[in-house]
Amino acid sequence: LAGIILFKRNVDSIEQVAELNESARHAAPVNSPPIIAVDQEGGRVVRLREPLTVIPCARRFGELDNAEITHKAGKLVGCELASLGFTLNFAPVCDVDTNPNSPIIGDRAYGSSSEKVIKHSLAFARGLISGGIIPCSKHFPGHGDTALDSHLSLPTVSHDIDRLNNVELRPFAAWAEA
């Protein structure tokens, strides 16, 4: 047993989730705890709702543009997830929202500039870490300018390498350096 991810369909109650995560830890080999993951971005992508705190979507944090508040939100999410036995959160989104017609990213991104995405994705990630959770940035190599939903089709981005390096890949490069 190396890792598991819980989706909304796996969730009946907070108590059930905590028991499920505990049983996964007990099923793992000694000294090899499993990675127990969830998607808890905030906004429209949350697997666990009340009584946990449901934070706003990333775009709201980008609009507010206060990295300290973004960090505190990440820490709150991290503390709540850790208390239920999770170890990894598939968040934050590091996509740059450059296509207003994208069916998948939109308000899940912190903004339409790589600078804003870097500032807030790192703040949220550091908050998750402060709360005891490993962050996992997504969606490498960048999903913000695609026209298709990757759950249904294979989207592509046809920009040249300079554009890709300066926009889509830049947040992920910043993560690698952080």
Short mmCIF file of C-alpha atoms in Angstrom, two decimals:
data_model
loop_
_atom_site.label_atom_id
_atom_site.label_comp_id
_atom_site.label_asym_id
_atom_site.label_seq_id
_atom_site.Cartn_x
_atom_site.Cartn_y
_atom_site.Cartn_z
CA LEU A 1 0.00 0.00 0.00
CA ALA A 2 1.68 3.20 -1.17
CA GLY A 3 -1.16 5.65 -1.46
CA ILE A 4 -4.85 6.26 -1.85
CA ILE A 5 -7.02 9.17 -2.90
CA LEU A 6 -10.52 9.83 -1.68
CA PHE A 7 -13.16 11.37 -3.91
CA LYS A 8 -16.55 12.77 -3.01
CA ARG A 9 -18.12 9.35 -3.64
CA ASN A 10 -15.92 7.93 -0.84
CA VAL A 11 -17.24 10.42 1.70
CA ASP A 12 -20.26 9.71 3.87
CA SER A 13 -19.29 11.75 6.91
CA ILE A 14 -16.24 13.32 8.54
CA GLU A 15 -16.17 10.51 11.09
CA GLN A 16 -16.26 7.87 8.34
CA VAL A 17 -13.38 9.60 6.49
CA ALA A 18 -11.25 9.73 9.65
CA GLU A 19 -11.92 6.02 10.30
CA LEU A 20 -11.19 5.11 6.66
CA ASN A 21 -7.88 7.00 6.72
CA GLU A 22 -6.94 5.41 10.05
CA SER A 23 -7.67 1.93 8.70
CA ALA A 24 -5.51 2.69 5.64
CA ARG A 25 -2.62 3.66 7.92
CA HIS A 26 -3.03 0.44 9.90
CA ALA A 27 -3.10 -1.65 6.70
CA ALA A 28 0.21 -0.22 5.53
CA PRO A 29 3.53 -1.89 6.32
CA VAL A 30 5.23 -0.79 9.55
CA ASN A 31 7.44 2.29 9.02
CA SER A 32 5.85 2.91 5.61
CA PRO A 33 2.79 5.09 6.10
CA PRO A 34 0.65 5.51 3.00
CA ILE A 35 0.08 8.77 1.21
CA ILE A 36 -3.57 9.60 1.75
CA ALA A 37 -4.67 12.26 -0.72
CA VAL A 38 -7.65 14.41 -1.57
CA ASP A 39 -8.56 17.31 -3.89
CA GLN A 40 -9.43 20.18 -1.56
CA GLU A 41 -8.70 23.33 -3.58
CA GLY A 42 -11.57 25.47 -2.38
CA GLY A 43 -14.36 26.94 -4.46
CA ARG A 44 -15.99 24.39 -6.73
CA VAL A 45 -13.34 21.68 -6.22
CA VAL A 46 -13.74 20.31 -2.71
CA ARG A 47 -14.31 16.73 -1.70
CA LEU A 48 -15.12 17.48 1.94
CA ARG A 49 -17.68 20.07 2.92
CA GLU A 50 -19.23 21.12 6.20
CA PRO A 51 -18.29 20.83 9.00
CA LEU A 52 -14.93 21.57 7.33
CA THR A 53 -14.32 25.12 6.21
CA VAL A 54 -15.08 25.60 2.53
CA ILE A 55 -12.80 28.38 1.34
CA PRO A 56 -13.47 30.52 -1.73
CA CYS A 57 -12.06 29.70 -5.15
CA ALA A 58 -8.48 30.66 -6.01
CA ARG A 59 -9.60 33.59 -8.16
CA ARG A 60 -11.04 35.34 -5.07
CA PHE A 61 -7.65 35.10 -3.32
CA GLY A 62 -5.97 36.47 -6.43
CA GLU A 63 -8.42 39.36 -6.60
CA LEU A 64 -7.83 40.17 -2.93
CA ASP A 65 -4.10 39.83 -3.64
CA ASN A 66 -3.01 39.41 -0.04
CA ALA A 67 -0.52 36.54 0.23
CA GLU A 68 -0.86 36.42 4.02
CA ILE A 69 -4.58 35.69 3.75
CA THR A 70 -3.90 33.06 1.07
CA HIS A 71 -1.31 31.47 3.39
CA LYS A 72 -3.78 31.44 6.31
CA ALA A 73 -6.41 29.77 4.11
CA GLY A 74 -3.88 27.10 3.11
CA LYS A 75 -2.96 26.53 6.74
CA LEU A 76 -6.62 26.20 7.73
CA VAL A 77 -7.22 23.64 4.99
CA GLY A 78 -4.02 21.83 5.95
CA CYS A 79 -4.91 21.62 9.64
CA GLU A 80 -8.39 20.33 8.89
CA LEU A 81 -7.16 17.71 6.42
CA ALA A 82 -4.35 16.57 8.72
CA SER A 83 -6.83 16.15 11.57
CA LEU A 84 -8.69 13.64 9.41
CA GLY A 85 -5.55 11.67 8.57
CA PHE A 86 -4.78 13.05 5.12
CA THR A 87 -1.16 13.62 4.16
CA LEU A 88 -1.39 15.14 0.64
CA ASN A 89 -3.67 17.69 -1.00
CA PHE A 90 -3.85 17.95 -4.78
CA ALA A 91 -3.74 21.73 -4.57
CA PRO A 92 -3.05 24.47 -5.33
CA VAL A 93 -3.78 25.03 -9.01
CA CYS A 94 -0.76 26.57 -10.75
CA ASP A 95 -2.46 27.20 -14.06
CA VAL A 96 -2.53 30.72 -15.46
CA ASP A 97 -6.06 31.66 -16.51
CA THR A 98 -5.37 33.03 -19.99
CA ASN A 99 -8.34 31.52 -21.83
CA PRO A 100 -11.70 32.92 -20.67
CA ASN A 101 -13.40 30.11 -22.62
CA SER A 102 -11.56 27.31 -20.82
CA PRO A 103 -14.17 24.83 -19.57
CA ILE A 104 -11.95 23.54 -16.75
CA ILE A 105 -9.77 26.22 -15.11
CA GLY A 106 -11.44 29.65 -14.86
CA ASP A 107 -11.96 30.57 -11.20
CA ARG A 108 -9.71 27.70 -10.08
CA ALA A 109 -6.68 29.84 -11.07
CA TYR A 110 -5.35 32.68 -8.92
CA GLY A 111 -5.23 34.97 -11.93
CA SER A 112 -4.27 35.65 -15.51
CA SER A 113 -0.60 36.47 -14.83
CA SER A 114 2.09 33.99 -13.92
CA GLU A 115 3.35 36.41 -11.23
CA LYS A 116 0.03 36.33 -9.38
CA VAL A 117 -0.25 32.56 -9.71
CA ILE A 118 3.27 32.12 -8.34
CA LYS A 119 2.66 34.48 -5.40
CA HIS A 120 -0.58 32.85 -4.29
CA SER A 121 0.10 29.21 -5.14
CA LEU A 122 3.30 29.31 -3.09
CA ALA A 123 1.53 31.10 -0.22
CA PHE A 124 -1.25 28.50 -0.18
CA ALA A 125 1.26 25.65 -0.42
CA ARG A 126 3.30 27.00 2.48
CA GLY A 127 0.08 27.25 4.45
CA LEU A 128 -0.74 23.61 3.71
CA ILE A 129 2.74 22.63 4.88
CA SER A 130 2.27 24.67 8.08
CA GLY A 131 -0.92 22.71 8.66
CA GLY A 132 0.80 19.35 8.21
CA ILE A 133 -0.13 18.57 4.60
CA ILE A 134 2.05 18.02 1.54
CA PRO A 135 0.89 20.23 -1.35
CA CYS A 136 0.83 19.02 -4.95
CA SER A 137 0.65 21.72 -7.59
CA LYS A 138 -1.39 21.04 -10.66
CA HIS A 139 -1.92 20.85 -13.70
CA PHE A 140 1.57 20.52 -15.18
CA PRO A 141 2.50 21.62 -17.82
CA GLY A 142 -0.34 24.13 -17.72
CA HIS A 143 -4.07 23.87 -18.40
CA GLY A 144 -5.08 27.53 -18.27
CA ASP A 145 -5.12 28.18 -22.01
CA THR A 146 -6.71 24.95 -23.17
CA ALA A 147 -10.08 24.84 -24.88
CA LEU A 148 -11.01 21.29 -23.86
CA ASP A 149 -11.80 19.59 -20.57
CA SER A 150 -9.01 17.06 -19.93
CA HIS A 151 -11.49 14.77 -18.19
CA LEU A 152 -13.22 14.30 -21.55
CA SER A 153 -10.56 14.91 -24.25
CA LEU A 154 -6.86 15.51 -24.73
CA PRO A 155 -6.35 19.28 -24.79
CA THR A 156 -3.33 20.89 -26.40
CA VAL A 157 -1.65 24.28 -26.25
CA SER A 158 0.10 25.38 -29.44
CA HIS A 159 2.16 28.32 -28.16
CA ASP A 160 5.85 28.64 -28.98
CA ILE A 161 8.47 27.69 -26.38
CA ASP A 162 9.07 31.29 -25.27
CA ARG A 163 5.41 31.77 -24.42
CA LEU A 164 5.24 28.40 -22.67
CA ASN A 165 8.33 29.21 -20.58
CA ASN A 166 7.13 32.72 -19.70
CA VAL A 167 3.49 31.92 -18.89
CA GLU A 168 2.36 28.29 -18.58
CA LEU A 169 5.57 26.76 -17.19
CA ARG A 170 6.71 29.68 -15.06
CA PRO A 171 4.65 28.82 -11.95
CA PHE A 172 5.97 25.26 -12.01
CA ALA A 173 9.55 26.50 -12.40
CA ALA A 174 9.01 28.76 -9.38
CA TRP A 175 7.80 25.74 -7.41
CA ALA A 176 10.91 23.80 -8.38
CA GLU A 177 13.07 26.65 -7.08
CA ALA A 178 11.07 27.21 -3.86
#
